PDB file of C-alpha atoms in Angstrom:
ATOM      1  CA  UNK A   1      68.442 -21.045 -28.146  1.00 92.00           C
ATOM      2  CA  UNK A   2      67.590 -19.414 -24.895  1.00 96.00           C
ATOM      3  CA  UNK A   3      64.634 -17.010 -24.050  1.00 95.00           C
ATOM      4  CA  UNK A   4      64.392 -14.200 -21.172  1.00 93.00           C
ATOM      5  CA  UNK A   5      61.669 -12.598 -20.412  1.00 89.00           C
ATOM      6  CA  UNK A   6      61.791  -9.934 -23.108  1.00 95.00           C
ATOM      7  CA  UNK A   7      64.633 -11.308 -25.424  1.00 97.00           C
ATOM      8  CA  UNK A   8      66.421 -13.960 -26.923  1.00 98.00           C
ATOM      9  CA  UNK A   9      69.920 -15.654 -27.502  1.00 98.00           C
ATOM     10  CA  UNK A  10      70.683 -18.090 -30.340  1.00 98.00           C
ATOM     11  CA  UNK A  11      73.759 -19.754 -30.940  1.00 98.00           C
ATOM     12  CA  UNK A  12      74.778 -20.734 -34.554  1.00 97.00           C
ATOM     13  CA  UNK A  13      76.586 -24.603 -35.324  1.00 96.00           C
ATOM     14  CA  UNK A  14      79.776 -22.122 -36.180  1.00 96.00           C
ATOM     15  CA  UNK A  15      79.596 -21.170 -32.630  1.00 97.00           C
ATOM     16  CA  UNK A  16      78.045 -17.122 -33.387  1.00 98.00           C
ATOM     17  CA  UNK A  17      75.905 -15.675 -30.892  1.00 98.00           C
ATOM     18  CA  UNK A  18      72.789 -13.396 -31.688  1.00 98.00           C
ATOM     19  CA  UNK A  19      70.648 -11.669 -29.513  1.00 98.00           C
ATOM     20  CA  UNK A  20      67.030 -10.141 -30.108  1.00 98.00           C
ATOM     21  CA  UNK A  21      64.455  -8.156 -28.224  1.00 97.00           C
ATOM     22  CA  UNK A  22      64.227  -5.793 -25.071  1.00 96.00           C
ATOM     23  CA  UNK A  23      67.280  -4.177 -24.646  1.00 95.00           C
ATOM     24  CA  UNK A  24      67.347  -2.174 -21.420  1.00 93.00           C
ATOM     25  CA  UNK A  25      70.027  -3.094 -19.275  1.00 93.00           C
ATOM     26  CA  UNK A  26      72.772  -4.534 -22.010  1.00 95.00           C
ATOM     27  CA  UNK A  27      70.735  -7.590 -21.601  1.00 96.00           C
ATOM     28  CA  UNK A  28      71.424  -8.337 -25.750  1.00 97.00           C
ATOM     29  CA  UNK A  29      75.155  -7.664 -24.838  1.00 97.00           C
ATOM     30  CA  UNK A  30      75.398  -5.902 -28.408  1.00 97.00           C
ATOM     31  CA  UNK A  31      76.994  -2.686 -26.661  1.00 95.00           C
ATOM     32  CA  UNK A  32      74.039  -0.550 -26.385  1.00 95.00           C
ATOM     33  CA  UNK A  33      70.475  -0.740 -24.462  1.00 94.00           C
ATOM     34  CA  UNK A  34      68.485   0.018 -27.871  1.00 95.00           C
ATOM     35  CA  UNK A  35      65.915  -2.859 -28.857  1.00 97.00           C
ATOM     36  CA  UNK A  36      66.744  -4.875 -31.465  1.00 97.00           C
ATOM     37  CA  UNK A  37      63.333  -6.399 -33.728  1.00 96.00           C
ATOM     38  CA  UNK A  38      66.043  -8.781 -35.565  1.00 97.00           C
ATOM     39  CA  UNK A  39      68.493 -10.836 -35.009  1.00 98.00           C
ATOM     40  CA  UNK A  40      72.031  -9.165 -33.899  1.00 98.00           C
ATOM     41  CA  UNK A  41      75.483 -10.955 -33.705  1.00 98.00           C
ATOM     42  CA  UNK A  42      76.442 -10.530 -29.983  1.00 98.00           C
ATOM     43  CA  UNK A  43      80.375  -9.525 -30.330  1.00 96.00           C
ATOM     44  CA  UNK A  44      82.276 -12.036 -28.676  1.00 95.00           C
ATOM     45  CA  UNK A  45      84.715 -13.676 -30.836  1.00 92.00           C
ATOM     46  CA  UNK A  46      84.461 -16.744 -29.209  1.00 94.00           C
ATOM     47  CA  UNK A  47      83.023 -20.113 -30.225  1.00 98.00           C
ATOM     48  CA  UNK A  48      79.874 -20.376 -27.974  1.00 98.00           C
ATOM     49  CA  UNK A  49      78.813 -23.772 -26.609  1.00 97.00           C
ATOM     50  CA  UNK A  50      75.918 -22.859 -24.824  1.00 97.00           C
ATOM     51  CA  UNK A  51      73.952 -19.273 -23.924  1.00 98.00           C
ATOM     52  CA  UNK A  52      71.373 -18.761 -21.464  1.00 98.00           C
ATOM     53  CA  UNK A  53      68.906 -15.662 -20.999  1.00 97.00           C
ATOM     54  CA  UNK A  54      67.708 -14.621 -17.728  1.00 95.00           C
ATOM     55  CA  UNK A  55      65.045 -11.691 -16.879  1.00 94.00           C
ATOM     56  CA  UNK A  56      67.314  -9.008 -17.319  1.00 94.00           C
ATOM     57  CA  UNK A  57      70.656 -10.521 -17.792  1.00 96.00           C
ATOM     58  CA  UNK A  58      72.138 -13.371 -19.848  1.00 97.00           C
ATOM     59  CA  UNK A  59      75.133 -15.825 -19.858  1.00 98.00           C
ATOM     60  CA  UNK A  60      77.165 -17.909 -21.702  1.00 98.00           C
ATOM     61  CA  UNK A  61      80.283 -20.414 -21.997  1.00 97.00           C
ATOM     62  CA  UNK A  62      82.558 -20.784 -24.920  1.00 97.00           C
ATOM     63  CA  UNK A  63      84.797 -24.033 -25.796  1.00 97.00           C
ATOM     64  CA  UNK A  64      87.494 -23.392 -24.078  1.00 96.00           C
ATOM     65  CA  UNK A  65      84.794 -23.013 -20.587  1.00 97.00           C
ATOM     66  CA  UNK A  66      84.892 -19.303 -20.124  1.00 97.00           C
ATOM     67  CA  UNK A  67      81.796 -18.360 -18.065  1.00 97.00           C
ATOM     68  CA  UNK A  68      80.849 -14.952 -19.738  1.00 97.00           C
ATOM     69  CA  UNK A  69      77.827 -12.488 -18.217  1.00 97.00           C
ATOM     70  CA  UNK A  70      76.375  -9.139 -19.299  1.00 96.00           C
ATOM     71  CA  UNK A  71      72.962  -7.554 -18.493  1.00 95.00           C
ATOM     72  CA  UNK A  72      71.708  -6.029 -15.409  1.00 93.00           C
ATOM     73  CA  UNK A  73      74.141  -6.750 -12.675  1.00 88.00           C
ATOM     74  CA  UNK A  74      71.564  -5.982  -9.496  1.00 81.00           C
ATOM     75  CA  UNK A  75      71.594  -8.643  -6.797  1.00 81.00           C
ATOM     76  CA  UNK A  76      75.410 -10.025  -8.128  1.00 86.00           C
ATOM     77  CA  UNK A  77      73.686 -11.989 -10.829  1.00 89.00           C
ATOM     78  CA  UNK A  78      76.605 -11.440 -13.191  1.00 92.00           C
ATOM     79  CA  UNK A  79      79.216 -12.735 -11.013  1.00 89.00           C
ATOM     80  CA  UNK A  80      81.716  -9.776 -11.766  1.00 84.00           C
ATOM     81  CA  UNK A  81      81.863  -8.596  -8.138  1.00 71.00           C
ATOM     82  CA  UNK A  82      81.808  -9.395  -4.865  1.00 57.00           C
ATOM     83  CA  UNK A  83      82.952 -13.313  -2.805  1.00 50.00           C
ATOM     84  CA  UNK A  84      83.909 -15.838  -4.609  1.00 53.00           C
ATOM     85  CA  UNK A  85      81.119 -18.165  -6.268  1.00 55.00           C
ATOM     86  CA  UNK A  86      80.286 -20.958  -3.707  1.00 54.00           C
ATOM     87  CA  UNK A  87      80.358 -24.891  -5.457  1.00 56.00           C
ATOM     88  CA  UNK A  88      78.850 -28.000  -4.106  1.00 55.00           C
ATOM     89  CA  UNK A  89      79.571 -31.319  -6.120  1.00 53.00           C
ATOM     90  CA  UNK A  90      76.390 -32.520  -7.728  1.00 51.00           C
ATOM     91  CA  UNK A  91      76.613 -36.175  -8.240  1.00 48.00           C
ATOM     92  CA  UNK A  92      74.475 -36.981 -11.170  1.00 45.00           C
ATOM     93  CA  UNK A  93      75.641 -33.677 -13.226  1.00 43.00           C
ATOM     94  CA  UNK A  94      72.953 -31.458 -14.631  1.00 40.00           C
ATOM     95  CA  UNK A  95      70.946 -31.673 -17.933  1.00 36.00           C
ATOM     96  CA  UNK A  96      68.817 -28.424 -17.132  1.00 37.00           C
ATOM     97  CA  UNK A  97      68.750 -26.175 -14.511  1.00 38.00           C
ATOM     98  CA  UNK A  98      65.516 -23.645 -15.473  1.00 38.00           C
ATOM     99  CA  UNK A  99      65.562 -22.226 -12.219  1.00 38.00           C
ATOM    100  CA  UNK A 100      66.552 -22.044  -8.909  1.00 36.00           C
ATOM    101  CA  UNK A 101      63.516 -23.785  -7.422  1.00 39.00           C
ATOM    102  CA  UNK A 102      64.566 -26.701  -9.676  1.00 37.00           C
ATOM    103  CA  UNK A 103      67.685 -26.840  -8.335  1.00 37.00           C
ATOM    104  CA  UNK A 104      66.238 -27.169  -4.795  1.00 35.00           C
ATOM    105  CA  UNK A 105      64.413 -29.853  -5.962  1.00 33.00           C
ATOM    106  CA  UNK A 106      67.099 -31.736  -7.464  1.00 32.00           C
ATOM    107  CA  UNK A 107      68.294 -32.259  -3.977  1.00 30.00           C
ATOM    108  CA  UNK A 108      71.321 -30.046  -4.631  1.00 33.00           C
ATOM    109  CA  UNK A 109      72.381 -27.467  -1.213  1.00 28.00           C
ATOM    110  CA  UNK A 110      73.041 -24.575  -3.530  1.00 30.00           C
ATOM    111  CA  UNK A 111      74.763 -21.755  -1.940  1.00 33.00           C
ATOM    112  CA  UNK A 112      74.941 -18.627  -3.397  1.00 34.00           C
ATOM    113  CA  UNK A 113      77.012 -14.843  -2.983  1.00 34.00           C
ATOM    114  CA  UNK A 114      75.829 -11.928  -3.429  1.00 38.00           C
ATOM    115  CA  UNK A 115      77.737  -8.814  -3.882  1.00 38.00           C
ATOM    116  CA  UNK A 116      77.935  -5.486  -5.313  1.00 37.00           C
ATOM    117  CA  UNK A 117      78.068  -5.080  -9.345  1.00 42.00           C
ATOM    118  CA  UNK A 118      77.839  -2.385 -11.944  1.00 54.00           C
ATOM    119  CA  UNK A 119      74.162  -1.483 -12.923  1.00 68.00           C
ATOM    120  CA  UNK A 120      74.610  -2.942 -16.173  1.00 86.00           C
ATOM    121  CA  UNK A 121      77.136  -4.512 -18.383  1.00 93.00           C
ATOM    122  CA  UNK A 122      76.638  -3.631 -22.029  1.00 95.00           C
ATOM    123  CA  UNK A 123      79.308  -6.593 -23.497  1.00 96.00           C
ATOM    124  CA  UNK A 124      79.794  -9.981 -22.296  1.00 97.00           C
ATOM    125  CA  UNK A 125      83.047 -10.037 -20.007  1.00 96.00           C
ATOM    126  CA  UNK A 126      84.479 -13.201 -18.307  1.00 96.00           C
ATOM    127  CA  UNK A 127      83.576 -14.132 -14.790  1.00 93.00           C
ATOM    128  CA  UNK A 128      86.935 -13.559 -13.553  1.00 90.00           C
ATOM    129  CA  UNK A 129      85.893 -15.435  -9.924  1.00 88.00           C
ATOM    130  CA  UNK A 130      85.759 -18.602 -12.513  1.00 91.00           C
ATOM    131  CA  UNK A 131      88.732 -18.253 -14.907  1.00 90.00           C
ATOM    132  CA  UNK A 132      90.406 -21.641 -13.444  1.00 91.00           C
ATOM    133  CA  UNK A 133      86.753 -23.584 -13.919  1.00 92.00           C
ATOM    134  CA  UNK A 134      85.841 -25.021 -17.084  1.00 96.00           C
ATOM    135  CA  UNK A 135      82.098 -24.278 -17.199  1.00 96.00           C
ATOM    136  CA  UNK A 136      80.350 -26.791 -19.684  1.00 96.00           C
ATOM    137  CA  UNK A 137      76.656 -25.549 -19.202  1.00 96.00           C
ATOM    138  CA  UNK A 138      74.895 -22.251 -17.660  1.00 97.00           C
ATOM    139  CA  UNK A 139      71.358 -21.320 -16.786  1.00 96.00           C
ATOM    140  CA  UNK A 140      70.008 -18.200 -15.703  1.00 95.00           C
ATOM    141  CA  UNK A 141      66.723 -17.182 -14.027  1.00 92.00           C
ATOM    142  CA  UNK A 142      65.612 -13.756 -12.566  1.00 89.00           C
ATOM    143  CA  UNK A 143      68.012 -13.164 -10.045  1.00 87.00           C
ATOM    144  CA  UNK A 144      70.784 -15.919 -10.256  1.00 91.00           C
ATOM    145  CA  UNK A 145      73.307 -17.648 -12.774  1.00 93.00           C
ATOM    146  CA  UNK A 146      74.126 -21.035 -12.105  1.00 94.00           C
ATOM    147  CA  UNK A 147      77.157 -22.492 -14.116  1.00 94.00           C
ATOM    148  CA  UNK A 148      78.255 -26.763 -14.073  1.00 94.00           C
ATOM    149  CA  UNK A 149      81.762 -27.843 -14.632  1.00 93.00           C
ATOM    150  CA  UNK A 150      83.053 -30.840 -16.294  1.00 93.00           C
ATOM    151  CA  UNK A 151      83.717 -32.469 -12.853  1.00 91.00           C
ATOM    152  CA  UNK A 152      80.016 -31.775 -11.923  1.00 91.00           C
ATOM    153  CA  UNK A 153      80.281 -29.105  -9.605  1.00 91.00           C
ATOM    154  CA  UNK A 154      77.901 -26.375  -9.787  1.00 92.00           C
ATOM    155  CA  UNK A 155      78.417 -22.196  -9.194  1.00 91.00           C
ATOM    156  CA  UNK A 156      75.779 -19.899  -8.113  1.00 90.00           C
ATOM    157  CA  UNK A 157      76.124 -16.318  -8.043  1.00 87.00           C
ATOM    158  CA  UNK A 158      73.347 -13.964  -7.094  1.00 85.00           C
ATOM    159  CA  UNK A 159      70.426 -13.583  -4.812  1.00 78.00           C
TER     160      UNK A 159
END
């Protein structure tokens, strides 16, 4: 389970994801930007490993690693636009990463890019700048989504 700011992500044992709450910006990634007051399956027909829910955007990986975004795409939080995500090899791999003040803390020289995305993505849809990476955990926070691979090496897009 993963909580924004105004919503909510929970991901079943069979690998569903359902979203709840605020939804202005696509943040619930259920196609639309109506509030939902119960749970509603997100439609990705993927197993999900893992979700994450930032302050207006959220994020997930599946089992085969696919690094999926949707919400508010201001600042190039979703990744869909813009450079490449920078990586730095983090030694000791990652069991949280709440935010990106933690991340400083952990001793880890994030970098980050920033570019230009669409105001708002309604549907999760692949980070196509990570297709080749096999993303085994994600974390969002306000303006940022941070993704770890299996080898330990760890993707920030945003600003």
């Amino acid at each position: 389970a993963a909580a924004g700011a105004f919503h909510s992500l929970a991901v079943l044992r069979e690998g569903a994801l359902y979203a709840f709450g605020l939804g202005a910006d696509g943040r619930l990634g259920l196609g639309h930007q109506l509030n939902a007051t119960l749970p509603e399956m997100v439609p990705l027909h993927q197993f999900v490993r893992q979700a994450a829910a930032g302050a207006t955007h959220s994020a997930c990986c599946d089992s085969a690693g696919c690094l999926y975004t949707w919400g508010d795409g201001a600042k190039g939080a979703l990744g869909h636009l813009g450079p490449r995500p920078r990586k730095n090899k983090n030694d000791t791999g990652l069991a949280s990463m709440p935010s990106w003040e933690s991340a400083l803390r952990l001793g880890e020289a994030l970098q980050h890019s920033a570019g230009a995305a669409p105001a708002a993505e309604l549907t999760p849809r692949p980070v196509a700048a990570l297709r080749h990476v096999r993303v085994v955990q994600v974390q969002c926070n306000e303006r940022e989504t941070v993704a770890l691979d299996g080898d330990g090496v760890v993707y920030v897009v945003g600003q």
